[in-house]
Coordinates of C-alpha atoms in Angstrom, one line a residue:
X1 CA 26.8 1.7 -10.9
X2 CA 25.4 1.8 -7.5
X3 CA 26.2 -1.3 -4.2
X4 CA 23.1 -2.8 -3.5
X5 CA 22.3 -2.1 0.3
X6 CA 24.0 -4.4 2.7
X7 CA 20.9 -5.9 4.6
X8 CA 20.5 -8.0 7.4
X9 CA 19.3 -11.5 7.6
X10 CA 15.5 -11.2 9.2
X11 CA 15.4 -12.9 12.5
X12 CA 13.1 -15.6 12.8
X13 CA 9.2 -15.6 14.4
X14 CA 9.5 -17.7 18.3
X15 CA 8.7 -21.0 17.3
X16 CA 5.0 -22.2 18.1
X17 CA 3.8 -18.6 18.3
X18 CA 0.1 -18.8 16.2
X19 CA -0.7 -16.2 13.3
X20 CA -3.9 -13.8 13.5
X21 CA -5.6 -15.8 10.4
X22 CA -4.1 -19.0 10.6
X23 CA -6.2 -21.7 8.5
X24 CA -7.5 -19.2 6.4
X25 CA -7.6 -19.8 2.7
X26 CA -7.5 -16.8 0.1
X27 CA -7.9 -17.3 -3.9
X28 CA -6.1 -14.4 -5.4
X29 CA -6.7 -13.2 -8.7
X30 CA -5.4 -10.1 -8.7
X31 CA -2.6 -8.2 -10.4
X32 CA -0.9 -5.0 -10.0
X33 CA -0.8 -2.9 -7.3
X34 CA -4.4 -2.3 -5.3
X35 CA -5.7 -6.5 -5.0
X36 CA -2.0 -8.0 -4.3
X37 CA -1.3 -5.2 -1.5
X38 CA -4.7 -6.3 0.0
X39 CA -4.0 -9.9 -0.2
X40 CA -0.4 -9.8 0.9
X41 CA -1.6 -8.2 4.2
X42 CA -3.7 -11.3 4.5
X43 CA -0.4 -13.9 3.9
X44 CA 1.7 -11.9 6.1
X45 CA -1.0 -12.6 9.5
X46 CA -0.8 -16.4 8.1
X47 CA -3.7 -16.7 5.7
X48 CA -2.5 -19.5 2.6
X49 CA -2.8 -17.5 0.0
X50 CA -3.0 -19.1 -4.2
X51 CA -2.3 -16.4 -6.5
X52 CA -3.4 -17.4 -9.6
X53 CA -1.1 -15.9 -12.9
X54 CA -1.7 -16.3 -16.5
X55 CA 1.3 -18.5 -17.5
X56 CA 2.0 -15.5 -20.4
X57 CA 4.1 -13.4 -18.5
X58 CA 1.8 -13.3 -15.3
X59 CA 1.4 -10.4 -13.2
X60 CA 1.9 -7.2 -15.3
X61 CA 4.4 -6.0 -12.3
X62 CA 6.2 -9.1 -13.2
X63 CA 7.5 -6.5 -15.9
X64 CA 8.2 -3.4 -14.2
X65 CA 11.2 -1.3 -14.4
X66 CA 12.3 -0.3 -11.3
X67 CA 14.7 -3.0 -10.4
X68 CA 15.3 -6.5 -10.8
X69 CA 16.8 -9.1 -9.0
X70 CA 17.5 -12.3 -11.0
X71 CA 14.4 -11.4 -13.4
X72 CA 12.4 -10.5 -10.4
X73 CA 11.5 -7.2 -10.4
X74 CA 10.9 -4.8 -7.6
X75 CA 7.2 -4.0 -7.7
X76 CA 6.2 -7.9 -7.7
X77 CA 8.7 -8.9 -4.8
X78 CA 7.2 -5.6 -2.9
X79 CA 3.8 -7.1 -3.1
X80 CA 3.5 -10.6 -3.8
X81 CA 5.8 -12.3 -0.7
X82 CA 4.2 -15.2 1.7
X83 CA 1.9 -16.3 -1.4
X84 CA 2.2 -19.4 -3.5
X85 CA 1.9 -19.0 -7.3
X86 CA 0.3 -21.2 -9.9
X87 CA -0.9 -20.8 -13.4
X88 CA -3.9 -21.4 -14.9
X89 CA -5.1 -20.2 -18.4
X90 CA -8.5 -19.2 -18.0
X91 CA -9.4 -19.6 -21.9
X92 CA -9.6 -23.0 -21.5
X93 CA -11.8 -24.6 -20.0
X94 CA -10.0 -27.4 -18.0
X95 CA -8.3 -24.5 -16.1
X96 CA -11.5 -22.6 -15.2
X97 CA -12.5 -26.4 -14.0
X98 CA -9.6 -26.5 -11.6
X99 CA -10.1 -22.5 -10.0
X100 CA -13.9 -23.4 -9.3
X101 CA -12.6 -26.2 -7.3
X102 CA -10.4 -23.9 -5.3
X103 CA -12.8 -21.1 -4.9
X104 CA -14.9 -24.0 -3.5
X105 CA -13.1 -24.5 -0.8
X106 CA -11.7 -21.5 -0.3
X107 CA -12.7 -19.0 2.8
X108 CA -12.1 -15.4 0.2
X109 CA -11.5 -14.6 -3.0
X110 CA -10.6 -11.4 -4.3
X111 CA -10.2 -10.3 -7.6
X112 CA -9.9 -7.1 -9.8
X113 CA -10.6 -7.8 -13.2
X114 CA -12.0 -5.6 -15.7
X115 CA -15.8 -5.8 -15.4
X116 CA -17.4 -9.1 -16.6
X117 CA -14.2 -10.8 -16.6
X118 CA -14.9 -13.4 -14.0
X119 CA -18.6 -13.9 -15.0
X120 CA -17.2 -14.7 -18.3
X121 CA -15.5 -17.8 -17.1
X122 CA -18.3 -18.7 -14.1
X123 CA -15.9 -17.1 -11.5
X124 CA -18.2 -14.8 -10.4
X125 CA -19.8 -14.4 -7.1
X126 CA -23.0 -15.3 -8.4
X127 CA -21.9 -18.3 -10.3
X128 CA -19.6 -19.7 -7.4
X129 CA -21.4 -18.6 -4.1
X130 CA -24.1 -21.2 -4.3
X131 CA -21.5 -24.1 -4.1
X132 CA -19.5 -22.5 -1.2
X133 CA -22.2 -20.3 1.1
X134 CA -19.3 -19.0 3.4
X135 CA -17.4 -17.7 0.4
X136 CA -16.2 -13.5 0.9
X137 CA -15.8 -12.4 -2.2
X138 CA -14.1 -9.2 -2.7
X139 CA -13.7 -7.4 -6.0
X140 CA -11.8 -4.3 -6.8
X141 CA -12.3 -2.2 -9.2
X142 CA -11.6 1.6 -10.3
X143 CA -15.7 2.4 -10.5
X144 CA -17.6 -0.3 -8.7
X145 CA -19.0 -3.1 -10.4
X146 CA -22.5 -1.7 -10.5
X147 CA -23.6 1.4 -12.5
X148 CA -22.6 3.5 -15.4
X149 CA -19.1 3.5 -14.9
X150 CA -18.8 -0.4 -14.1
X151 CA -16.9 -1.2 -17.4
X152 CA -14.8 2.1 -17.5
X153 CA -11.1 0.8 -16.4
X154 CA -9.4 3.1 -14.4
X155 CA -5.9 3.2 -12.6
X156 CA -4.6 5.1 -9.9
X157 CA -3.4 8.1 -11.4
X158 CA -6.7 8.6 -13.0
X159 CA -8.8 8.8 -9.9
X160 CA -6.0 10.8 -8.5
X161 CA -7.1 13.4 -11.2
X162 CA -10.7 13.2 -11.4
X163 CA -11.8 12.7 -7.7
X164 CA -9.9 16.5 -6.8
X165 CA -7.5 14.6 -5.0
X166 CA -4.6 15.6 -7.4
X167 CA -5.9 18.9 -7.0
X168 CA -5.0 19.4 -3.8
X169 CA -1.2 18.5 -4.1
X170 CA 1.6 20.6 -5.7
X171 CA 2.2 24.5 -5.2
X172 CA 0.1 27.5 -5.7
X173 CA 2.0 28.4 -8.8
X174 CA 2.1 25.1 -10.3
X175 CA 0.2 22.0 -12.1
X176 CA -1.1 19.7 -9.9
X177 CA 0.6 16.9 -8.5
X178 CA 0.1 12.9 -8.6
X179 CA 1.6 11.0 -5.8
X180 CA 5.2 9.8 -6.1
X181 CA 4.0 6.1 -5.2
X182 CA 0.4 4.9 -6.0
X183 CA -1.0 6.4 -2.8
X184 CA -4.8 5.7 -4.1
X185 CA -3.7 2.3 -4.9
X186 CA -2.1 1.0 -1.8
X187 CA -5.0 2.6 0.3
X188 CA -7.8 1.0 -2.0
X189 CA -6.0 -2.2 -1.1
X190 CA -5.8 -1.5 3.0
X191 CA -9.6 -0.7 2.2
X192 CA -9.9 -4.4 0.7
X193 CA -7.9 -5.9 3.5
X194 CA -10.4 -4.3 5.8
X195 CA -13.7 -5.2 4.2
X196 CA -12.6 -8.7 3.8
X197 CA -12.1 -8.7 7.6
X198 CA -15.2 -6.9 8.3
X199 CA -17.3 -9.4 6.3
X200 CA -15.4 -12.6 8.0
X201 CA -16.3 -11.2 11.1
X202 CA -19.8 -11.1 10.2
X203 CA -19.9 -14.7 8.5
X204 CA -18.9 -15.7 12.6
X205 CA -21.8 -14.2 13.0
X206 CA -24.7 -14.8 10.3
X207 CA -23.4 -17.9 9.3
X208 CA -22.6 -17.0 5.6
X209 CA -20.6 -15.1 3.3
X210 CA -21.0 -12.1 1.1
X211 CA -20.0 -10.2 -1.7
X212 CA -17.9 -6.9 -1.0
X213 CA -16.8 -4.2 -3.1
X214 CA -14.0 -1.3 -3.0
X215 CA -13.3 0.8 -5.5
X216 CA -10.3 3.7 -6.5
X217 CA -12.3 6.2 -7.2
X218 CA -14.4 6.2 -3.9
X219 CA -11.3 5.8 -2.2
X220 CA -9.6 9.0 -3.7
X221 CA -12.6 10.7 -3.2
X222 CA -12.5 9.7 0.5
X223 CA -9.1 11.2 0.9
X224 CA -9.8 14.1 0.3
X225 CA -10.7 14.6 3.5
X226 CA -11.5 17.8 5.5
X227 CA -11.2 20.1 1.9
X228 CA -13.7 18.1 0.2
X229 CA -15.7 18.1 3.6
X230 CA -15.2 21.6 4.2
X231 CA -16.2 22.3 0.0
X232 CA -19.5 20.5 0.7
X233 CA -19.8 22.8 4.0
X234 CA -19.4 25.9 2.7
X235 CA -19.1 25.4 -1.8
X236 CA -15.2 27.2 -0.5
X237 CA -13.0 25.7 -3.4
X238 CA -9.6 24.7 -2.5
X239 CA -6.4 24.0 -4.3
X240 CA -2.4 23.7 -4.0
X241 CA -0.8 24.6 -0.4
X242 CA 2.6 23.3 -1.2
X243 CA 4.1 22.0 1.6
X244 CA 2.3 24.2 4.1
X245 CA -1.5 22.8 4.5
X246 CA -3.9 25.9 4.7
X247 CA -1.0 28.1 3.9
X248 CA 0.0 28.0 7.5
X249 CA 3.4 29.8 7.7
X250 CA 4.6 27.3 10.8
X251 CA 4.0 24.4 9.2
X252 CA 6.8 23.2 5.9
X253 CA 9.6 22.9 4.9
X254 CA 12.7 25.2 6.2
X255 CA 15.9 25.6 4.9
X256 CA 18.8 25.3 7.4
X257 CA 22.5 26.8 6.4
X258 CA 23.3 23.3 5.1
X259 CA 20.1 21.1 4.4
X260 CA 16.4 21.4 4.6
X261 CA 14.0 20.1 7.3
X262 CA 10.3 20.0 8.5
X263 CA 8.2 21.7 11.0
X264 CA 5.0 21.0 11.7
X265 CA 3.8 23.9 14.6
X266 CA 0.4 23.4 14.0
X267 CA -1.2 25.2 17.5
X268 CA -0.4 28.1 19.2
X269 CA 1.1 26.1 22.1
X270 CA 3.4 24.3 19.4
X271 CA 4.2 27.4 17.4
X272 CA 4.9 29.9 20.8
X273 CA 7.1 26.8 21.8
X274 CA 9.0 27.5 18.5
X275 CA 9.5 31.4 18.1
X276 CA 10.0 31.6 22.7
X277 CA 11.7 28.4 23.4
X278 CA 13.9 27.7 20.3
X279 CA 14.5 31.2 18.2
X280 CA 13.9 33.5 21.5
X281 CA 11.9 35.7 19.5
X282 CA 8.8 36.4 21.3
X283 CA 7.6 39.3 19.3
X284 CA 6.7 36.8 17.0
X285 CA 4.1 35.4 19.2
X286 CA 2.0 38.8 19.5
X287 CA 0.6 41.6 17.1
X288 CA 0.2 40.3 13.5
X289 CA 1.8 36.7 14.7
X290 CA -0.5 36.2 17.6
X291 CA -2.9 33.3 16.6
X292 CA -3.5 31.4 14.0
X293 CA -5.2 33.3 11.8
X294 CA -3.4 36.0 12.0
X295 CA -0.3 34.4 10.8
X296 CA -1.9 32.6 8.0
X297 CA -3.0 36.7 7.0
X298 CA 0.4 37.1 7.4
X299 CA 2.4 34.2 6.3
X300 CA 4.5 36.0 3.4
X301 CA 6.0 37.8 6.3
X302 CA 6.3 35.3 8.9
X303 CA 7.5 32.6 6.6
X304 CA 10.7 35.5 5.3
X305 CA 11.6 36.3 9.0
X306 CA 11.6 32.7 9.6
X307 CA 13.6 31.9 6.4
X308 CA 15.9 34.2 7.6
X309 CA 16.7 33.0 11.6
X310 CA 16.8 29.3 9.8
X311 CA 19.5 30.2 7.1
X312 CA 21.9 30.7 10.2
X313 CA 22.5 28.1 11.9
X314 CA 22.8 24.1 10.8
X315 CA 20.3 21.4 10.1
X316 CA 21.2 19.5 13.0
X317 CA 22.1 22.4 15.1
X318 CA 17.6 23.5 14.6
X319 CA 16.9 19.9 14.9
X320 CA 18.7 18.8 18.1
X321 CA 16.9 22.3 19.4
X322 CA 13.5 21.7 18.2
X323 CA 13.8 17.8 19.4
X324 CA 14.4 19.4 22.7
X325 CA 11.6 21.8 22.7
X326 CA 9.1 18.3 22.2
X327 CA 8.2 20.2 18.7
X328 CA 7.7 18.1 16.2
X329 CA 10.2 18.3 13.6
X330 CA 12.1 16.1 11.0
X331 CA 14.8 15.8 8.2
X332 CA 14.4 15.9 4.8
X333 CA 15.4 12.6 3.2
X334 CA 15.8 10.4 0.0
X335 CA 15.1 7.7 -0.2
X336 CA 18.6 6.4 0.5
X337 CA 18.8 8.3 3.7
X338 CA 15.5 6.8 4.9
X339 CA 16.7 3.4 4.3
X340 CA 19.6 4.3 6.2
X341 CA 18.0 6.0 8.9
X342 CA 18.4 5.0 12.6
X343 CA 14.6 4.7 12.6
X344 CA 14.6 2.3 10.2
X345 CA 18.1 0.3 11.5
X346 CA 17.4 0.7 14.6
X347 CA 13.6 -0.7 14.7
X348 CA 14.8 -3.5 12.2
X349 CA 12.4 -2.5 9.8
X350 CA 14.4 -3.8 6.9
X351 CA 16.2 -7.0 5.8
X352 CA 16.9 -10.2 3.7
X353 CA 15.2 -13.0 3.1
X354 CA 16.1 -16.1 1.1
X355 CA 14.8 -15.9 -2.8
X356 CA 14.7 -19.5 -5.3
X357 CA 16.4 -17.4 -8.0
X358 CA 17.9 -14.5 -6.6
X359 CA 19.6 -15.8 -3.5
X360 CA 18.2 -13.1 -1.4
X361 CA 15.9 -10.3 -2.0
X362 CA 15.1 -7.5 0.5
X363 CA 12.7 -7.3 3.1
X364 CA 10.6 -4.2 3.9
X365 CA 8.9 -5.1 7.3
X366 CA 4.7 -4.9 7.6
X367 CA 4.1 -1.8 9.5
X368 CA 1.1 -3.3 11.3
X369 CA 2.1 -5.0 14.7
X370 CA 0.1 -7.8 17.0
X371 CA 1.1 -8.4 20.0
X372 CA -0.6 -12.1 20.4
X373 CA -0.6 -13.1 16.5
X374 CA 3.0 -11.5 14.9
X375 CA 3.6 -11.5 11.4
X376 CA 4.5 -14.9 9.6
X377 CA 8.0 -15.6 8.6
X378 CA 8.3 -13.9 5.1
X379 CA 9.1 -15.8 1.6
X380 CA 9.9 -14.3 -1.3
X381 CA 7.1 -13.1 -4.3
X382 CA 7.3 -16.6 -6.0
X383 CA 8.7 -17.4 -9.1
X384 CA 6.1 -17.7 -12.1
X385 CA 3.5 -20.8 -11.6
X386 CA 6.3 -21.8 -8.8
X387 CA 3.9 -23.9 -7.0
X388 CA 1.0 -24.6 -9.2
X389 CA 1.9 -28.7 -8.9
X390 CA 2.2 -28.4 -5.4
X391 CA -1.4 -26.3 -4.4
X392 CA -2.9 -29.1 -7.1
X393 CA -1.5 -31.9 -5.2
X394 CA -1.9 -30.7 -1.4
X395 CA -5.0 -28.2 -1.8
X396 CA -7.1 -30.3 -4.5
X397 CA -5.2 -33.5 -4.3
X398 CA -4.6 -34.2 -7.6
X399 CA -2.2 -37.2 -8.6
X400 CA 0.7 -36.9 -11.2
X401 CA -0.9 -38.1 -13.9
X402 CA -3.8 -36.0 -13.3
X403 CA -1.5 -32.8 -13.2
X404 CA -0.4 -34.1 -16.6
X405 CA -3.3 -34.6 -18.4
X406 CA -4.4 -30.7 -17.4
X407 CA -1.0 -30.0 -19.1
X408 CA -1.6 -31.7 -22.1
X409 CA -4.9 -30.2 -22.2
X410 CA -3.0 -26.3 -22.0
X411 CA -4.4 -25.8 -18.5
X412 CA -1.1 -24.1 -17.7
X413 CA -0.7 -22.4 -21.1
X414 CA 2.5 -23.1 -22.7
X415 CA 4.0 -23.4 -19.7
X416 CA 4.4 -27.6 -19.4
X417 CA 6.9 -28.0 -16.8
X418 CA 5.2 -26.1 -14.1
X419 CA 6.7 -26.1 -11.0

């Protein structure tokens, strides 16, 4: 059996110091990956954000099998920290009662629910906007909530294959490739994060809220980037490159005598750097190697001759050289070795934080930095319907006997002893 990682404790925010959207107050009813990566972006710049589970079993992530930690499992403490968590069955109707009143006050709301899902129980934009005017409202979905493909579910491995995004990754001579993690997901929810922002800074403006929409599929078909720009250019139709983009020779992955490493030589300044500088082979930088082009006709060649110089000498031997040199250059690492990493020590980009159940659970650091308005102190993913007593008594102020009358009435499922 493997040691956990020996983390540091995270060292605290300056005391006093505001967050970038202090006072805001999010309603999240999402689950997965996509919605709870938009709206944990939001907590961690200070928004109060309510996720709202179903008390059977909550969040499907809840469930994953990567790893757990005193029941907690990695996929739900990698998305769901500086939120509070209640429960609410939404089949009844004393619990669809009590979200209304919290989407009534509330500054967003995002959601991605199978189509229809939220109209079904009035928690739609249409049905909630008219008592809360300011209200952003931002649903997710794998196909847009409007047209033919509005009730199609979709995940991210999906749109990975039918937006030609999966295409594109993978070798010439092989299938093509999904993503290790849920690349389509994670960006779908930056997208969120963004349009949620985008539509508060217009409500500054106008005065009002809206509705705003992201969906998978237009996101993987976004990321396709220059091929699919360069298909509609030209009808050219592209496919697997490996891990050289365009099939360009000075660009991939290199074996050294003793481990493998990157290059990324893109230019001819970058790559004449390389083959003058580093190998001291300029003959590589003229005739059938002078530009380009010309190396990408000849990359079969080139990348043998290459293959060759790299296999004699050491990983760190080429590195330390081509670090040297300014060319841009990097190891090959596992996970493991990432995590160990100076870059990542070194910037503090991981640690622990305290967890109700666990003790402590790690700490991956947000990778987007404000200078004025840092990241909030993190908590831990919370606990299933952790705090549903205490956003009912501070955010709606509900008594105690009112909390318990909602539980006799199955407001909280089956779950009675909410937290």
């Amino acid at each position: 059996m493997t040691a956990r990682p020996q983390l540091p404790d995270r060292t605290p925010r300056a005391k006093d110091v505001p967050t970038a959207l202090d006072g805001l107050l999010v309603i999240d009813f999402t689950r997965v990956v996509a919605g709870p990566a938009c709206t944990q972006t939001l907590a961690d710049f200070g928004a109060e954000v309510i996720k709202i589970e179903n008390p059977d079993g909550g969040d499907d992530t809840r469930s994953y099998e990567h790893a757990d930690l005193a029941g907690e499992s990695a996929a739900f403490i990698s998305l769901n920290r500086n939120k509070r968590g209640i429960v609410l069955d939404f089949t009844n109707p004393a619990a669809c009662e009590v979200a209304r009143e919290l989407i009534a006050r509330a500054d967003v709301v995002v959601e991605n629910f199978s189509a229809s899902v939220m109209k079904k129980y009035g928690l739609d934009y249409a049905s909630v906007a008219p008592a809360n005017p300011r209200l952003v409202y931002c649903s997710i979905s794998a196909y847009g909530r409007q047209g033919p493909f509005a009730s199609r579910p979709g995940f991210d491995p999906i749109t990975q294959a039918e937006s030609g995004f999966m295409s594109l990754n993978g070798f010439p001579d092989g299938p093509p490739v999904r993503t290790g993690p849920p690349a389509i997901d994670m960006v779908t929810g930056m997208s969120a994060c963004n349009a949620i922002l985008l539509a508060l800074l217009a409500r500054d403006r106008l005065g009002r809220g809206q509705q705003v929409e992201v969906a998978l599929f237009d996101v993987a078909l976004g990321m396709t980037g220059f091929y699919g720009m360069a298909h509609l250019m030209t009808g050219e139709r592209f496919s697997r490159q490996g891990n050289s983009p365009n099939g360009s020779p000075s660009v991939g992955l290199y074996d050294a005598a003793d481990a493998p490493f990157y290059i990324a030589c893109a230019n001819d300044r970058l790559y004449r750097r390389l083959v003058v500088d580093v190998l001291g082979r300029p003959d590589l930088a003229s005739g059938e190697f002078a530009d380009r082009r010309s190396r990408t006709a000849n990359k079969d060649k080139l990348r043998t001759i290459l293959n060759e110089i790299f296999a004699g000498d050491s990983r760190e031997s080429w590195v330390t050289k081509m670090k040297s040199a300014n060319i841009p250059v990097g190891y090959l690492r596992t996970v493991e070795e990432a995590f160990n990493s100076p870059e990542v020590r070194q910037r503090h980009r991981v640690s622990q934080i305290p967890h109700r159940a666990a003790g402590t659970v790690p700490h991956i650091e947000q990778p987007i930095s404000l200078g004025l308005t840092p990241v909030a102190d993190p908590v831990a993913a919370p606990m299933l319907g952790e705090h549903t007593r205490e956003v009912l008594r501070k955010t709606l102020g509900y008594d105690d006997a009112r909390i318990a009358a909602l539980a006799e009435k199955g407001a909280f499922g089956a779950m009675r002893n909410v937290g």
